[in-house]
Short mmCIF file of C-alpha atoms in Angstrom, two decimals:
data_model
loop_
_atom_site.label_atom_id
_atom_site.label_comp_id
_atom_site.label_asym_id
_atom_site.label_seq_id
_atom_site.Cartn_x
_atom_site.Cartn_y
_atom_site.Cartn_z
CA MET A 1 12.92 -8.26 -5.83
CA TYR A 2 12.49 -7.84 -2.07
CA GLY A 3 9.56 -8.45 0.23
CA GLY A 4 7.31 -6.30 2.35
CA VAL A 5 4.44 -6.74 4.78
CA ALA A 6 1.48 -4.40 5.20
CA LEU A 7 -0.60 -4.43 8.37
CA GLN A 8 -3.52 -2.55 9.82
CA PRO A 9 -2.86 -1.27 13.37
CA VAL A 10 -5.74 -3.35 14.73
CA TYR A 11 -3.69 -5.39 17.18
CA ALA A 12 -3.04 -4.72 20.86
CA PRO A 13 0.32 -2.98 21.34
CA ASP A 14 2.16 -5.99 22.80
CA GLN A 15 0.83 -8.27 20.10
CA PHE A 16 1.81 -5.79 17.42
CA VAL A 17 5.37 -5.55 18.74
CA SER A 18 5.66 -9.33 18.58
CA MET A 19 4.47 -9.23 14.98
CA VAL A 20 7.02 -6.56 14.09
CA GLU A 21 9.80 -8.66 15.57
CA HIS A 22 8.59 -11.68 13.62
CA VAL A 23 8.43 -9.76 10.33
CA GLU A 24 12.04 -8.65 10.75
CA ARG A 25 13.22 -12.05 11.92
CA VAL A 26 11.97 -13.90 8.82
CA GLY A 27 13.85 -11.55 6.49
CA ILE A 28 11.19 -9.10 5.27
CA ALA A 29 12.57 -5.69 4.22
CA ASP A 30 9.58 -3.31 4.49
CA LEU A 31 6.75 -2.87 6.97
CA TRP A 32 3.81 -0.71 5.90
CA LEU A 33 0.99 0.43 8.22
CA THR A 34 -2.40 1.67 7.07
CA ASP A 35 -3.68 5.11 8.08
CA SER A 36 -7.40 4.54 7.81
CA SER A 37 -9.46 7.06 9.83
CA LEU A 38 -11.55 5.23 12.46
CA HIS A 39 -10.88 1.65 11.36
CA SER A 40 -7.72 1.06 13.36
CA ARG A 41 -5.37 2.54 15.93
CA TYR A 42 -3.23 5.62 15.25
CA CYS A 43 -0.66 4.63 12.67
CA TYR A 44 2.09 7.07 13.73
CA SER A 45 2.04 5.72 17.28
CA TYR A 46 2.33 2.20 15.93
CA LEU A 47 5.10 3.21 13.53
CA THR A 48 6.94 4.49 16.61
CA LEU A 49 6.48 1.09 18.26
CA ALA A 50 7.81 -0.54 15.11
CA ALA A 51 10.78 1.83 14.96
CA VAL A 52 11.96 1.15 18.50
CA ASN A 53 11.39 -2.61 18.20
CA SER A 54 13.25 -3.22 14.93
CA GLN A 55 16.72 -2.55 13.60
CA ARG A 56 16.54 -2.68 9.81
CA LEU A 57 12.90 -2.64 8.64
CA ARG A 58 11.93 0.27 6.39
CA LEU A 59 8.76 1.74 7.87
CA GLY A 60 6.05 3.38 5.81
CA THR A 61 2.53 4.71 5.86
CA ALA A 62 0.32 2.78 3.45
CA VAL A 63 -1.03 5.23 3.11
CA THR A 64 -1.74 8.58 4.69
CA ASN A 65 -3.74 11.24 2.85
CA PRO A 66 -3.85 15.05 2.70
CA VAL A 67 -7.51 15.21 3.74
CA THR A 68 -7.34 13.88 7.31
CA ARG A 69 -3.67 14.86 7.68
CA HIS A 70 -2.71 18.44 6.92
CA PRO A 71 0.21 18.10 4.48
CA ALA A 72 2.63 19.96 6.75
CA LEU A 73 1.70 17.94 9.84
CA ALA A 74 1.95 14.67 7.92
CA ALA A 75 5.42 15.77 6.81
CA VAL A 76 6.29 16.34 10.48
CA GLY A 77 4.86 12.95 11.42
CA ILE A 78 6.90 10.89 8.98
CA SER A 79 10.03 12.98 9.62
CA THR A 80 9.66 12.18 13.31
CA ILE A 81 9.38 8.46 12.52
CA ASP A 82 12.45 8.80 10.32
CA GLU A 83 14.45 10.34 13.16
CA ILE A 84 13.33 7.75 15.72
CA SER A 85 14.15 4.89 13.34
CA GLY A 86 17.53 6.22 12.26
CA GLY A 87 16.53 7.05 8.69
CA ARG A 88 14.24 4.14 7.87
CA ALA A 89 10.97 5.96 7.11
CA VAL A 90 9.02 5.98 3.84
CA TYR A 91 6.23 8.48 3.24
CA GLY A 92 3.34 6.64 1.62
CA ILE A 93 0.56 9.00 0.55
CA GLY A 94 -2.60 8.70 -1.53
CA ALA A 95 -5.89 10.38 -2.22
CA GLY A 96 -7.72 8.55 0.57
CA ASP A 97 -10.45 5.95 0.26
CA ARG A 98 -13.99 5.31 1.36
CA PRO A 99 -13.23 5.16 5.10
CA LEU A 100 -13.19 8.96 4.80
CA ASP A 101 -16.97 8.79 4.39
CA ALA A 102 -17.38 8.26 8.15
CA LEU A 103 -15.78 11.67 8.66
CA GLY A 104 -17.96 13.39 6.08
CA LEU A 105 -14.94 13.75 3.79
CA LYS A 106 -14.10 12.78 0.22
CA PRO A 107 -10.82 11.61 -1.31
CA ALA A 108 -8.35 14.30 -2.30
CA LYS A 109 -8.17 15.70 -5.80
CA LEU A 110 -4.97 14.92 -7.65
CA ALA A 111 -3.91 18.59 -7.48
CA LEU A 112 -4.06 18.51 -3.67
CA LEU A 113 -2.14 15.24 -3.61
CA GLU A 114 0.61 16.62 -5.83
CA ASP A 115 0.92 19.90 -3.93
CA SER A 116 1.10 17.97 -0.65
CA ILE A 117 4.13 16.09 -1.93
CA VAL A 118 5.78 19.32 -3.09
CA ALA A 119 5.17 20.93 0.29
CA ALA A 120 6.57 18.00 2.28
CA ARG A 121 9.75 17.91 0.25
CA ARG A 122 10.29 21.64 0.61
CA LEU A 123 9.74 21.49 4.36
CA TRP A 124 12.15 18.55 4.78
CA THR A 125 14.94 20.59 3.19
CA GLY A 126 14.60 23.24 5.90
CA GLU A 127 13.14 25.79 3.50
CA THR A 128 10.76 28.47 4.73
CA VAL A 129 7.67 27.89 2.63
CA ASP A 130 5.03 30.36 1.48
CA MET A 131 2.65 28.38 -0.66
CA ALA A 132 -0.88 28.99 -1.93
CA ALA A 133 -1.47 25.35 -2.73
CA ARG A 134 -4.53 23.71 -4.23
CA GLY A 135 -6.37 22.89 -1.01
CA PHE A 136 -4.17 24.37 1.70
CA THR A 137 -1.90 27.31 2.45
CA LEU A 138 1.52 27.58 4.04
CA ASP A 139 2.57 30.97 5.41
CA ASP A 140 6.17 31.39 6.59
CA ALA A 141 6.10 27.66 7.34
CA HIS A 142 9.29 25.83 8.28
CA LEU A 143 10.35 22.91 10.42
CA ARG A 144 12.02 23.93 13.64
CA PHE A 145 14.00 20.70 13.84
CA PRO A 146 16.35 18.98 11.36
CA SER A 147 14.87 16.50 8.90
CA ARG A 148 16.29 14.15 6.32
CA PRO A 149 15.62 16.03 3.07
CA ASP A 150 15.22 12.97 0.85
CA ILE A 151 12.65 10.84 2.68
CA PRO A 152 11.25 8.59 -0.08
CA VAL A 153 7.72 9.47 -1.21
CA TYR A 154 5.56 6.59 -2.41
CA VAL A 155 2.22 7.35 -4.05
CA SER A 156 -0.59 4.80 -3.73
CA ALA A 157 -2.18 4.37 -7.14
CA SER A 158 -4.64 2.30 -9.15
CA GLY A 159 -6.32 4.63 -11.64
CA PRO A 160 -4.57 5.96 -14.75
CA LYS A 161 -4.32 9.60 -13.69
CA THR A 162 -2.90 8.77 -10.28
CA LEU A 163 -0.47 6.29 -11.85
CA GLU A 164 0.74 8.99 -14.23
CA LEU A 165 1.11 11.43 -11.33
CA ALA A 166 3.20 8.83 -9.51
CA GLY A 167 5.35 8.38 -12.58
CA ARG A 168 5.94 12.13 -12.74
CA VAL A 169 6.74 12.94 -9.12
CA ALA A 170 7.11 9.91 -6.84
CA ASP A 171 10.15 8.04 -5.61
CA GLY A 172 8.01 4.93 -5.48
CA VAL A 173 4.53 3.58 -6.13
CA VAL A 174 2.31 1.47 -3.89
CA LEU A 175 0.53 -0.34 -6.68
CA LEU A 176 -2.98 -1.75 -6.16
CA ALA A 177 -3.65 -3.56 -9.43
CA GLY A 178 -4.08 -7.21 -8.59
CA LEU A 179 -1.47 -9.84 -9.40
CA HIS A 180 -2.17 -10.84 -13.00
CA PRO A 181 0.16 -9.74 -15.82
CA ASP A 182 -2.40 -7.81 -17.90
CA GLY A 183 -3.47 -5.56 -15.05
CA LEU A 184 0.07 -4.98 -13.86
CA THR A 185 1.25 -4.19 -17.39
CA TYR A 186 -1.59 -1.67 -17.78
CA ALA A 187 -0.55 0.04 -14.56
CA LEU A 188 3.14 0.10 -15.45
CA GLU A 189 2.37 1.62 -18.85
CA HIS A 190 0.56 4.52 -17.18
CA ILE A 191 3.37 5.01 -14.68
CA ASP A 192 5.81 5.12 -17.60
CA ARG A 193 3.67 7.78 -19.31
CA GLY A 194 4.17 9.95 -16.26
CA VAL A 195 7.90 9.23 -16.32
CA ASP A 196 8.03 10.35 -19.95
CA MET A 197 5.95 13.49 -19.26
CA ALA A 198 8.44 14.57 -16.61
CA GLY A 199 11.48 13.64 -18.66
CA ARG A 200 12.72 11.35 -15.92
CA SER A 201 15.47 8.86 -16.67
CA SER A 202 13.90 5.93 -14.84
CA ARG A 203 10.67 4.59 -13.39
CA PRO A 204 10.03 5.03 -9.65
CA ALA A 205 10.37 1.94 -7.47
CA ILE A 206 7.27 -0.26 -7.63
CA THR A 207 5.79 -2.11 -4.66
CA VAL A 208 2.81 -4.33 -5.51
CA PHE A 209 0.45 -5.00 -2.63
CA ALA A 210 -0.80 -8.59 -2.48
CA TYR A 211 -3.82 -8.98 -0.21
CA GLY A 212 -4.97 -12.35 1.06
CA ALA A 213 -3.51 -15.52 2.52
CA ILE A 214 -1.09 -18.30 1.67
CA ASP A 215 -2.54 -21.63 2.68
CA GLU A 216 -2.27 -25.18 1.40
CA ASP A 217 -6.03 -25.47 1.95
CA GLU A 218 -7.33 -23.80 -1.21
CA ASP A 219 -10.73 -23.00 0.29
CA VAL A 220 -9.13 -21.11 3.18
CA ALA A 221 -6.88 -19.16 0.83
CA LEU A 222 -9.73 -18.26 -1.52
CA ALA A 223 -11.93 -17.11 1.35
CA ALA A 224 -9.21 -14.74 2.52
CA GLY A 225 -8.66 -13.23 -0.93
CA ARG A 226 -12.28 -12.95 -1.96
CA THR A 227 -13.16 -9.74 -0.12
CA ILE A 228 -10.27 -7.71 -1.52
CA ALA A 229 -11.19 -8.99 -4.99
CA ALA A 230 -14.61 -7.38 -4.47
CA TRP A 231 -12.87 -4.05 -3.76
CA PHE A 232 -11.78 -3.74 -7.38
CA PRO A 233 -15.23 -3.47 -9.05
CA MET A 234 -16.05 -0.53 -6.80
CA THR A 235 -12.72 1.27 -6.63
CA ALA A 236 -10.66 0.25 -9.68
CA PRO A 237 -13.01 -1.43 -12.17
CA VAL A 238 -10.62 -1.15 -15.13
CA TYR A 239 -8.69 -4.12 -13.73
CA CYS A 240 -11.81 -6.27 -13.66
CA GLY A 241 -12.17 -6.33 -17.43
CA LEU A 242 -8.46 -6.99 -17.82
CA ALA A 243 -8.86 -9.97 -15.48
CA GLY A 244 -11.84 -11.36 -17.40
CA LEU A 245 -14.78 -10.21 -15.26
CA SER A 246 -17.87 -9.31 -17.28
CA PRO A 247 -19.34 -5.78 -17.07
CA GLU A 248 -22.62 -7.30 -15.84
CA LEU A 249 -20.92 -9.01 -12.92
CA VAL A 250 -18.97 -5.85 -12.12
CA GLU A 251 -22.29 -3.99 -11.77
CA GLN A 252 -23.79 -6.73 -9.62
CA VAL A 253 -20.87 -6.52 -7.20
CA ARG A 254 -21.03 -2.72 -7.14
CA ALA A 255 -24.74 -2.89 -6.30
CA GLN A 256 -24.02 -4.97 -3.19
CA TYR A 257 -20.85 -3.25 -2.00
CA ALA A 258 -21.12 0.51 -1.56
CA GLY A 259 -17.50 0.85 -0.49
CA GLY A 260 -15.60 1.08 2.77
CA GLU A 261 -13.07 -1.26 4.24
CA PHE A 262 -12.62 -4.37 2.10
CA GLN A 263 -13.73 -6.58 5.00
CA GLU A 264 -17.23 -5.15 4.45
CA ALA A 265 -17.43 -6.70 0.98
CA ALA A 266 -18.10 -10.29 2.06
CA LYS A 267 -21.61 -10.59 0.61
CA ALA A 268 -20.70 -9.05 -2.73
CA ALA A 269 -17.57 -11.19 -2.88
CA GLU A 270 -19.66 -14.36 -3.02
CA LEU A 271 -20.57 -13.40 -6.61
CA LEU A 272 -17.00 -13.55 -7.85
CA PRO A 273 -15.62 -16.57 -9.71
CA ASP A 274 -12.60 -18.29 -8.20
CA ASP A 275 -10.35 -17.54 -11.18
CA PHE A 276 -10.94 -13.80 -10.79
CA VAL A 277 -10.17 -13.99 -7.07
CA ARG A 278 -6.87 -15.75 -7.84
CA ARG A 279 -5.89 -13.08 -10.36
CA MET A 280 -6.60 -10.18 -8.02
CA SER A 281 -5.44 -11.50 -4.65
CA LEU A 282 -3.00 -13.70 -2.82
CA SER A 283 -5.33 -16.67 -2.52
CA GLY A 284 -3.44 -19.90 -3.03
CA ASN A 285 -0.70 -22.15 -1.74
CA ARG A 286 3.07 -21.64 -1.76
CA ALA A 287 3.42 -22.86 -5.33
CA ALA A 288 0.91 -20.25 -6.51
CA THR A 289 2.70 -17.58 -4.49
CA ARG A 290 6.04 -18.45 -6.07
CA GLU A 291 4.40 -18.11 -9.48
CA HIS A 292 3.20 -14.61 -8.54
CA ILE A 293 6.74 -13.73 -7.47
CA ARG A 294 8.08 -14.92 -10.84
CA THR A 295 5.45 -12.88 -12.68
CA LEU A 296 6.45 -9.73 -10.84
CA ASP A 297 10.12 -10.48 -11.46
CA LYS A 298 9.52 -10.71 -15.21
CA LEU A 299 7.73 -7.35 -15.17
CA GLY A 300 10.59 -5.63 -13.34
CA ILE A 301 8.62 -5.03 -10.14
CA ASP A 302 10.90 -4.02 -7.26
CA SER A 303 8.93 -5.36 -4.31
CA MET A 304 5.92 -7.47 -3.41
CA ALA A 305 4.27 -6.68 -0.09
CA VAL A 306 1.86 -9.19 1.40
CA PHE A 307 -1.16 -7.79 3.24
CA PRO A 308 -2.47 -10.77 5.24
CA ILE A 309 -6.23 -10.78 5.73
CA GLY A 310 -8.70 -13.34 6.98
CA GLY A 311 -8.33 -15.56 10.02
CA ASP A 312 -6.71 -14.53 13.29
CA ALA A 313 -3.33 -13.00 14.04
CA ASP A 314 -1.65 -16.42 14.12
CA SER A 315 -2.92 -17.30 10.66
CA ARG A 316 -1.72 -13.93 9.34
CA LEU A 317 1.71 -14.57 10.82
CA ALA A 318 1.66 -17.95 9.09
CA THR A 319 1.04 -16.19 5.78
CA ILE A 320 3.95 -13.82 6.45
CA THR A 321 6.22 -16.75 7.26
CA ALA A 322 5.14 -18.65 4.16
CA PHE A 323 5.71 -15.57 2.02
CA ALA A 324 9.23 -15.12 3.37
CA GLU A 325 9.96 -18.79 2.67
CA CYS A 326 8.70 -18.39 -0.91
CA LEU A 327 10.97 -15.37 -1.39
CA ARG A 328 13.87 -17.38 -0.02
CA GLU A 329 13.12 -20.28 -2.36
CA GLU A 330 13.11 -17.85 -5.30
CA GLY A 331 16.46 -16.42 -4.22
CA HIS A 332 15.21 -13.06 -2.92
CA ILE A 333 16.16 -13.65 0.74
CA ALA A 334 19.51 -15.13 1.66
CA ALA A 335 19.32 -18.71 2.88
#
């Protein structure tokens, strides 16, 4: 298993470049940047900064969507990042989330998501595409520059239908299912259903996102992980029951958190028991993190990507460093 880091482009450019250099220096393999409407800076500009200030990091969107990004223009965007980085780009795409509300938009239907992937792949091959897709149209559309035809496509997924779609068509999955074995097993089973539907010979690569902090002070770690734990009752409630949260408490959290960026869930998060927070987020010390890594190893997960939240930039860098050290201790980064 290898390691990744996911960041929001909320940092000043110079600070972000320093973070990119740090992520590469400690041995992390992947860097993912969110594409989240008005909540952060423009992700493709920051992916360009990452590309020219790193040598080996794979660089991905985590994730773009076909609602705010026309599928053809998103295909151009990630192909451009791929060219600048020398073939290190990953196209992470999903339906979109509640930050779309600020734009008066709703998440994409699965049909639009699937057709967007088909269109991108056809354009990357240099094909001239005429396509009456479910949600957009391409008319004599073709890239007027060369592109790598096999840029990996990762689908962000939590719900069963999106997981099955990812199993059918994706090269990889950005999996948002918490960190406990029951929830992860549920998600993998649905991905495998999609694999079987498509008659594929193997499962797509799986990257599990782990939101939170690694800190020897348990209270600090729990505070960082608590808000993302409150995201699950609103957005992916099936994992709450699997992690032992009662339906009544799920409804209480939903009543206080209408959706949006997970940082906006602080009040609702106060309702959640500590054990649930630990199951859904990265909210413990290094020993707990190593246990999460072992759990993912046993399930055949390909990558764990830490998404540091809470605290300031220095504390987030400390979480990244601690994560890399845990991977090294478990034999996933060379000493």
